[in-house]
Amino acid sequence: MKCVRLNHTAIAALAAPPSVPGAFCAKLVLVHAAATRRASTFSATSPCRKSEDDSRFIDRPPRRSIKPSNAPRTVPRMLSVDVAKFVRNRDGHLTTTPENARFFREHPTVDHDHGTMIRLDATDAVRRLTQAYGVRLAWSPRHVIHPHRLRYLDPHGHPLAPKLRSDCARKSREKALWAFATSTAGVSAVVWQLTKRELLRSVFRSLASRGYDEHGRKADRTELHGTLWLTVWEPQHARRLSADNFGEVVADTLDKHYATRPEQRNTASLAEAPHSEEQRRVTKHSNRAAGSTANNTEQWKPRERVNQRGGRVRASTAETDMQPTWQPRKRK
């Protein structure tokens, strides 16, 4: 049965008594035909409208096409249970000792947060490589500490924290390119270690064929300054494939997209100059605060007493010989 929309005039005409003149009946037929045309036209112009029994939302706005973002993708943080107590997984905030905090201020290129590293997928070749070998590659222009060594930054102190600071300071001076590898649990340690060594060695061999030394530097002062992170998901599968092919693709991607020239480093140093000046001001302020704290902790000395005539009263022998300590007042 087709539903028809009628206006108030048609409804009143239908409710009229049968003793109605013929002219009014003809007018009623015309109104009924116009209402029928209006209903059929409305249904033709709105094909998406459903019946009244359908409770779903009817008039939806058209969906916009979501374009893929060009922002580089970062890798998730890999924190153990102990490290998660002083490193926030949300933003990588570190709570540590003053010595460690001072070390990071003095060495701004060393970073503890591996969650800021971006996926190394600049080319289609390296993306196909990571899928074929079952690995993940990440890169950072800073020197990132290995995730397994973050436990030495415990805010309660760790006996190996001084060694970690000295090793990172020495490596940041000597080596421009850092590299480390991790793997998933449940894999044989022997297979994993052999696979990691073969893949990383193939990368450094391919870099050497392009003129880089073992520290990631070239004779023309071009260098790969940063950290390469290799995560192996399937060591046994990756070990069956060619390690030389892996090294060629990764080295070519690093050389073409992540190598820095001397003029680029000069521009970057000028851009980081305000940040270094701010760090110096913060360090100076902290040193000044530490000095004021040390002055406030000096030994207390009694204030010289003044008599009514304005002259100073000589301190007694007991006050000069003995240490000034507080004593309760004697009751009389």
PDB file of C-alpha atoms in Angstrom, residues 67-288:
ATOM      1  CA  LYS A  67      44.763  10.665   2.804  1.00  0.00           C
ATOM      2  CA  PRO A  68      47.771   8.854   4.226  1.00  0.00           C
ATOM      3  CA  SER A  69      49.988  11.034   6.411  1.00  0.00           C
ATOM      4  CA  ASN A  70      53.498  11.823   5.213  1.00  0.00           C
ATOM      5  CA  ALA A  71      54.845  12.183   8.752  1.00  0.00           C
ATOM      6  CA  PRO A  72      57.601   9.682   9.614  1.00  0.00           C
ATOM      7  CA  ARG A  73      56.489   6.781  11.757  1.00  0.00           C
ATOM      8  CA  THR A  74      58.257   6.195  15.044  1.00  0.00           C
ATOM      9  CA  VAL A  75      58.927   2.840  16.654  1.00  0.00           C
ATOM     10  CA  PRO A  76      57.269   1.744  19.929  1.00  0.00           C
ATOM     11  CA  ARG A  77      59.299   1.883  23.115  1.00  0.00           C
ATOM     12  CA  MET A  78      60.672  -1.380  24.460  1.00  0.00           C
ATOM     13  CA  LEU A  79      60.797  -1.022  28.251  1.00  0.00           C
ATOM     14  CA  SER A  80      61.251  -3.749  30.814  1.00  0.00           C
ATOM     15  CA  VAL A  81      59.272  -3.827  34.044  1.00  0.00           C
ATOM     16  CA  ASP A  82      62.102  -2.235  36.051  1.00  0.00           C
ATOM     17  CA  VAL A  83      62.821   0.470  33.476  1.00  0.00           C
ATOM     18  CA  ALA A  84      59.137   1.372  33.159  1.00  0.00           C
ATOM     19  CA  LYS A  85      59.240   2.594  36.776  1.00  0.00           C
ATOM     20  CA  PHE A  86      61.379   5.634  35.871  1.00  0.00           C
ATOM     21  CA  VAL A  87      60.837   5.984  32.082  1.00  0.00           C
ATOM     22  CA  ARG A  88      57.336   6.927  30.953  1.00  0.00           C
ATOM     23  CA  ASN A  89      56.148   4.849  28.036  1.00  0.00           C
ATOM     24  CA  ARG A  90      53.861   7.650  26.849  1.00  0.00           C
ATOM     25  CA  ASP A  91      56.503  10.281  26.095  1.00  0.00           C
ATOM     26  CA  GLY A  92      59.834   8.762  27.192  1.00  0.00           C
ATOM     27  CA  HIS A  93      60.323  11.106  30.167  1.00  0.00           C
ATOM     28  CA  LEU A  94      63.290   9.970  32.281  1.00  0.00           C
ATOM     29  CA  THR A  95      63.620  10.310  36.052  1.00  0.00           C
ATOM     30  CA  THR A  96      67.239   9.719  37.038  1.00  0.00           C
ATOM     31  CA  THR A  97      70.079  10.894  39.280  1.00  0.00           C
ATOM     32  CA  PRO A  98      71.587  14.415  39.082  1.00  0.00           C
ATOM     33  CA  GLU A  99      74.827  12.937  37.707  1.00  0.00           C
ATOM     34  CA  ASN A 100      73.022  11.301  34.801  1.00  0.00           C
ATOM     35  CA  ALA A 101      70.991  14.434  34.124  1.00  0.00           C
ATOM     36  CA  ARG A 102      74.182  16.496  34.057  1.00  0.00           C
ATOM     37  CA  PHE A 103      75.722  14.013  31.620  1.00  0.00           C
ATOM     38  CA  PHE A 104      72.829  14.386  29.160  1.00  0.00           C
ATOM     39  CA  ARG A 105      73.087  18.180  29.385  1.00  0.00           C
ATOM     40  CA  GLU A 106      76.800  18.079  28.647  1.00  0.00           C
ATOM     41  CA  HIS A 107      76.346  15.581  25.769  1.00  0.00           C
ATOM     42  CA  PRO A 108      73.269  16.747  23.825  1.00  0.00           C
ATOM     43  CA  THR A 109      73.855  14.237  20.995  1.00  0.00           C
ATOM     44  CA  VAL A 110      73.343  11.265  23.356  1.00  0.00           C
ATOM     45  CA  ASP A 111      69.708  10.290  23.851  1.00  0.00           C
ATOM     46  CA  HIS A 112      68.093   7.744  26.154  1.00  0.00           C
ATOM     47  CA  ASP A 113      64.717   7.636  24.365  1.00  0.00           C
ATOM     48  CA  HIS A 114      64.661   5.108  21.528  1.00  0.00           C
ATOM     49  CA  GLY A 115      60.967   5.850  21.000  1.00  0.00           C
ATOM     50  CA  THR A 116      61.909   8.927  18.943  1.00  0.00           C
ATOM     51  CA  MET A 117      63.625   6.820  16.283  1.00  0.00           C
ATOM     52  CA  ILE A 118      61.840   6.740  12.919  1.00  0.00           C
ATOM     53  CA  ARG A 119      61.306   3.736  10.708  1.00  0.00           C
ATOM     54  CA  LEU A 120      63.917   3.446   7.994  1.00  0.00           C
ATOM     55  CA  ASP A 121      61.615   3.123   4.988  1.00  0.00           C
ATOM     56  CA  ALA A 122      62.736   5.953   2.730  1.00  0.00           C
ATOM     57  CA  THR A 123      62.691   3.825  -0.442  1.00  0.00           C
ATOM     58  CA  ASP A 124      60.570   1.031  -1.846  1.00  0.00           C
ATOM     59  CA  ALA A 125      63.607  -1.241  -1.949  1.00  0.00           C
ATOM     60  CA  VAL A 126      64.195  -1.077   1.793  1.00  0.00           C
ATOM     61  CA  ARG A 127      60.474  -1.565   2.473  1.00  0.00           C
ATOM     62  CA  ARG A 128      60.465  -4.727   0.376  1.00  0.00           C
ATOM     63  CA  LEU A 129      63.656  -5.812   2.115  1.00  0.00           C
ATOM     64  CA  THR A 130      62.191  -5.534   5.612  1.00  0.00           C
ATOM     65  CA  GLN A 131      59.168  -7.578   4.580  1.00  0.00           C
ATOM     66  CA  ALA A 132      61.257 -10.259   2.879  1.00  0.00           C
ATOM     67  CA  TYR A 133      63.752 -10.662   5.757  1.00  0.00           C
ATOM     68  CA  GLY A 134      61.244 -10.224   8.579  1.00  0.00           C
ATOM     69  CA  VAL A 135      63.110  -7.334  10.204  1.00  0.00           C
ATOM     70  CA  ARG A 136      62.484  -3.741  11.217  1.00  0.00           C
ATOM     71  CA  LEU A 137      64.956  -0.908  10.690  1.00  0.00           C
ATOM     72  CA  ALA A 138      64.912   2.374  12.603  1.00  0.00           C
ATOM     73  CA  TRP A 139      67.114   5.457  12.420  1.00  0.00           C
ATOM     74  CA  SER A 140      67.852   8.457  14.603  1.00  0.00           C
ATOM     75  CA  PRO A 141      70.236  11.372  13.936  1.00  0.00           C
ATOM     76  CA  ARG A 142      71.276  11.189  17.610  1.00  0.00           C
ATOM     77  CA  HIS A 143      73.269   8.611  19.528  1.00  0.00           C
ATOM     78  CA  VAL A 144      70.654   6.452  21.242  1.00  0.00           C
ATOM     79  CA  ILE A 145      71.477   4.208  24.190  1.00  0.00           C
ATOM     80  CA  HIS A 146      70.649   0.525  23.848  1.00  0.00           C
ATOM     81  CA  PRO A 147      67.247  -0.252  25.428  1.00  0.00           C
ATOM     82  CA  HIS A 148      68.775  -3.024  27.554  1.00  0.00           C
ATOM     83  CA  ARG A 149      71.203  -0.546  29.180  1.00  0.00           C
ATOM     84  CA  LEU A 150      68.535   1.843  30.385  1.00  0.00           C
ATOM     85  CA  ARG A 151      68.402   0.040  33.728  1.00  0.00           C
ATOM     86  CA  TYR A 152      71.712   1.722  34.625  1.00  0.00           C
ATOM     87  CA  LEU A 153      69.883   5.090  34.728  1.00  0.00           C
ATOM     88  CA  ASP A 154      67.896   4.143  37.819  1.00  0.00           C
ATOM     89  CA  PRO A 155      67.107   7.230  39.950  1.00  0.00           C
ATOM     90  CA  HIS A 156      68.198   5.331  43.080  1.00  0.00           C
ATOM     91  CA  GLY A 157      71.656   4.880  41.578  1.00  0.00           C
ATOM     92  CA  HIS A 158      73.389   1.960  39.885  1.00  0.00           C
ATOM     93  CA  PRO A 159      77.007   0.787  40.293  1.00  0.00           C
ATOM     94  CA  LEU A 160      77.468   0.628  36.497  1.00  0.00           C
ATOM     95  CA  ALA A 161      76.092   4.110  35.789  1.00  0.00           C
ATOM     96  CA  PRO A 162      79.575   5.765  35.743  1.00  0.00           C
ATOM     97  CA  LYS A 163      80.785   3.169  33.236  1.00  0.00           C
ATOM     98  CA  LEU A 164      77.752   3.796  31.030  1.00  0.00           C
ATOM     99  CA  ARG A 165      78.431   7.537  31.040  1.00  0.00           C
ATOM    100  CA  SER A 166      82.114   7.102  30.217  1.00  0.00           C
ATOM    101  CA  ASP A 167      81.387   4.608  27.425  1.00  0.00           C
ATOM    102  CA  CYS A 168      78.773   6.844  25.821  1.00  0.00           C
ATOM    103  CA  ALA A 169      81.024   9.903  26.046  1.00  0.00           C
ATOM    104  CA  ARG A 170      83.935   8.044  24.440  1.00  0.00           C
ATOM    105  CA  LYS A 171      81.789   6.510  21.688  1.00  0.00           C
ATOM    106  CA  SER A 172      80.163   9.849  20.839  1.00  0.00           C
ATOM    107  CA  ARG A 173      83.636  11.355  20.308  1.00  0.00           C
ATOM    108  CA  GLU A 174      85.094   8.466  18.324  1.00  0.00           C
ATOM    109  CA  LYS A 175      82.166   7.009  16.369  1.00  0.00           C
ATOM    110  CA  ALA A 176      79.662   8.910  14.283  1.00  0.00           C
ATOM    111  CA  LEU A 177      77.570   5.824  13.454  1.00  0.00           C
ATOM    112  CA  TRP A 178      76.160   3.659  16.224  1.00  0.00           C
ATOM    113  CA  ALA A 179      74.349   0.394  15.546  1.00  0.00           C
ATOM    114  CA  PHE A 180      72.680  -2.211  17.720  1.00  0.00           C
ATOM    115  CA  ALA A 181      70.216  -5.052  17.220  1.00  0.00           C
ATOM    116  CA  THR A 182      67.449  -6.681  19.234  1.00  0.00           C
ATOM    117  CA  SER A 183      65.308  -9.757  18.792  1.00  0.00           C
ATOM    118  CA  THR A 184      62.078 -11.253  20.073  1.00  0.00           C
ATOM    119  CA  ALA A 185      61.856 -13.784  22.869  1.00  0.00           C
ATOM    120  CA  GLY A 186      61.646 -17.501  22.238  1.00  0.00           C
ATOM    121  CA  VAL A 187      64.517 -17.621  19.744  1.00  0.00           C
ATOM    122  CA  SER A 188      67.728 -19.572  20.153  1.00  0.00           C
ATOM    123  CA  ALA A 189      70.485 -17.285  21.417  1.00  0.00           C
ATOM    124  CA  VAL A 190      73.088 -18.845  19.118  1.00  0.00           C
ATOM    125  CA  VAL A 191      70.984 -18.395  15.975  1.00  0.00           C
ATOM    126  CA  TRP A 192      70.034 -14.881  16.973  1.00  0.00           C
ATOM    127  CA  GLN A 193      73.603 -13.766  17.686  1.00  0.00           C
ATOM    128  CA  LEU A 194      74.923 -15.209  14.420  1.00  0.00           C
ATOM    129  CA  THR A 195      72.119 -13.613  12.396  1.00  0.00           C
ATOM    130  CA  LYS A 196      72.634 -10.228  14.039  1.00  0.00           C
ATOM    131  CA  ARG A 197      76.384 -10.247  13.413  1.00  0.00           C
ATOM    132  CA  GLU A 198      76.048 -11.281   9.780  1.00  0.00           C
ATOM    133  CA  LEU A 199      73.448  -8.628   8.963  1.00  0.00           C
ATOM    134  CA  LEU A 200      75.258  -5.763  10.703  1.00  0.00           C
ATOM    135  CA  ARG A 201      78.628  -6.787   9.278  1.00  0.00           C
ATOM    136  CA  SER A 202      77.171  -6.831   5.784  1.00  0.00           C
ATOM    137  CA  VAL A 203      75.905  -3.268   6.296  1.00  0.00           C
ATOM    138  CA  PHE A 204      79.334  -2.009   7.393  1.00  0.00           C
ATOM    139  CA  ARG A 205      81.058  -3.882   4.530  1.00  0.00           C
ATOM    140  CA  SER A 206      78.759  -2.202   2.027  1.00  0.00           C
ATOM    141  CA  LEU A 207      79.416   1.173   3.643  1.00  0.00           C
ATOM    142  CA  ALA A 208      83.169   0.525   3.405  1.00  0.00           C
ATOM    143  CA  SER A 209      82.811  -0.131  -0.322  1.00  0.00           C
ATOM    144  CA  ARG A 210      81.226   3.338  -0.603  1.00  0.00           C
ATOM    145  CA  GLY A 211      84.153   5.045   1.117  1.00  0.00           C
ATOM    146  CA  TYR A 212      83.055   5.021   4.763  1.00  0.00           C
ATOM    147  CA  ASP A 213      85.346   3.900   7.560  1.00  0.00           C
ATOM    148  CA  GLU A 214      84.314   1.772  10.537  1.00  0.00           C
ATOM    149  CA  HIS A 215      83.157   4.902  12.394  1.00  0.00           C
ATOM    150  CA  GLY A 216      80.795   6.082   9.634  1.00  0.00           C
ATOM    151  CA  ARG A 217      82.980   8.864   8.189  1.00  0.00           C
ATOM    152  CA  LYS A 218      84.312   9.610   4.711  1.00  0.00           C
ATOM    153  CA  ALA A 219      87.473  11.346   3.575  1.00  0.00           C
ATOM    154  CA  ASP A 220      85.452  14.326   2.276  1.00  0.00           C
ATOM    155  CA  ARG A 221      84.041  14.844   5.819  1.00  0.00           C
ATOM    156  CA  THR A 222      80.712  13.270   4.914  1.00  0.00           C
ATOM    157  CA  GLU A 223      79.467  11.154   7.790  1.00  0.00           C
ATOM    158  CA  LEU A 224      76.538   9.084   8.947  1.00  0.00           C
ATOM    159  CA  HIS A 225      75.837  10.661  12.321  1.00  0.00           C
ATOM    160  CA  GLY A 226      73.190   8.732  14.202  1.00  0.00           C
ATOM    161  CA  THR A 227      72.032   5.313  15.344  1.00  0.00           C
ATOM    162  CA  LEU A 228      70.816   2.333  13.322  1.00  0.00           C
ATOM    163  CA  TRP A 229      68.497  -0.060  15.135  1.00  0.00           C
ATOM    164  CA  LEU A 230      67.886  -3.519  13.680  1.00  0.00           C
ATOM    165  CA  THR A 231      65.051  -5.656  15.077  1.00  0.00           C
ATOM    166  CA  VAL A 232      64.954  -9.251  13.842  1.00  0.00           C
ATOM    167  CA  TRP A 233      61.568 -10.940  14.109  1.00  0.00           C
ATOM    168  CA  GLU A 234      62.520 -14.252  12.459  1.00  0.00           C
ATOM    169  CA  PRO A 235      66.269 -14.932  12.810  1.00  0.00           C
ATOM    170  CA  GLN A 236      66.105 -18.398  11.274  1.00  0.00           C
ATOM    171  CA  HIS A 237      64.292 -17.105   8.202  1.00  0.00           C
ATOM    172  CA  ALA A 238      66.636 -14.126   7.795  1.00  0.00           C
ATOM    173  CA  ARG A 239      69.676 -16.377   8.137  1.00  0.00           C
ATOM    174  CA  ARG A 240      68.631 -18.389   5.071  1.00  0.00           C
ATOM    175  CA  LEU A 241      68.627 -15.276   2.855  1.00  0.00           C
ATOM    176  CA  SER A 242      71.608 -13.420   1.428  1.00  0.00           C
ATOM    177  CA  ALA A 243      73.277 -11.124   3.947  1.00  0.00           C
ATOM    178  CA  ASP A 244      75.183  -9.263   1.203  1.00  0.00           C
ATOM    179  CA  ASN A 245      71.956  -8.200  -0.489  1.00  0.00           C
ATOM    180  CA  PHE A 246      70.663  -6.938   2.844  1.00  0.00           C
ATOM    181  CA  GLY A 247      73.793  -4.874   3.432  1.00  0.00           C
ATOM    182  CA  GLU A 248      73.754  -3.362  -0.063  1.00  0.00           C
ATOM    183  CA  VAL A 249      70.181  -2.110   0.184  1.00  0.00           C
ATOM    184  CA  VAL A 250      70.561  -0.702   3.708  1.00  0.00           C
ATOM    185  CA  ALA A 251      73.917   0.960   2.972  1.00  0.00           C
ATOM    186  CA  ASP A 252      72.579   2.529  -0.217  1.00  0.00           C
ATOM    187  CA  THR A 253      69.585   3.949   1.664  1.00  0.00           C
ATOM    188  CA  LEU A 254      71.761   5.363   4.444  1.00  0.00           C
ATOM    189  CA  ASP A 255      74.226   6.919   2.009  1.00  0.00           C
ATOM    190  CA  LYS A 256      71.596   8.590  -0.170  1.00  0.00           C
ATOM    191  CA  HIS A 257      69.063   9.739   2.411  1.00  0.00           C
ATOM    192  CA  TYR A 258      70.732  10.021   5.839  1.00  0.00           C
ATOM    193  CA  ALA A 259      74.352  11.043   5.218  1.00  0.00           C
ATOM    194  CA  THR A 260      75.207  14.598   6.312  1.00  0.00           C
ATOM    195  CA  ARG A 261      77.636  16.889   4.514  1.00  0.00           C
ATOM    196  CA  PRO A 262      79.791  19.526   6.265  1.00  0.00           C
ATOM    197  CA  GLU A 263      77.577  22.413   5.132  1.00  0.00           C
ATOM    198  CA  GLN A 264      74.506  20.649   6.500  1.00  0.00           C
ATOM    199  CA  ARG A 265      76.155  20.146   9.875  1.00  0.00           C
ATOM    200  CA  ASN A 266      77.120  23.836  10.021  1.00  0.00           C
ATOM    201  CA  THR A 267      73.511  24.838   9.372  1.00  0.00           C
ATOM    202  CA  ALA A 268      72.308  22.430  12.043  1.00  0.00           C
ATOM    203  CA  SER A 269      74.828  23.769  14.569  1.00  0.00           C
ATOM    204  CA  LEU A 270      73.634  27.331  13.939  1.00  0.00           C
ATOM    205  CA  ALA A 271      70.047  26.226  14.446  1.00  0.00           C
ATOM    206  CA  GLU A 272      70.944  24.515  17.735  1.00  0.00           C
ATOM    207  CA  ALA A 273      72.918  27.495  19.059  1.00  0.00           C
ATOM    208  CA  PRO A 274      69.948  29.062  20.928  1.00  0.00           C
ATOM    209  CA  HIS A 275      69.233  25.696  22.556  1.00  0.00           C
ATOM    210  CA  SER A 276      72.832  25.373  23.721  1.00  0.00           C
ATOM    211  CA  GLU A 277      72.746  28.928  25.081  1.00  0.00           C
ATOM    212  CA  GLU A 278      69.576  28.060  26.972  1.00  0.00           C
ATOM    213  CA  GLN A 279      71.260  24.946  28.350  1.00  0.00           C
ATOM    214  CA  ARG A 280      74.211  27.048  29.542  1.00  0.00           C
ATOM    215  CA  ARG A 281      71.845  29.437  31.302  1.00  0.00           C
ATOM    216  CA  VAL A 282      70.040  26.529  32.950  1.00  0.00           C
ATOM    217  CA  THR A 283      73.356  25.014  34.052  1.00  0.00           C
ATOM    218  CA  LYS A 284      74.544  28.378  35.410  1.00  0.00           C
ATOM    219  CA  HIS A 285      71.287  28.838  37.302  1.00  0.00           C
ATOM    220  CA  SER A 286      71.507  25.322  38.760  1.00  0.00           C
ATOM    221  CA  ASN A 287      75.123  25.928  39.825  1.00  0.00           C
ATOM    222  CA  ARG A 288      74.130  29.204  41.444  1.00  0.00           C
TER     223      ARG A 288
END
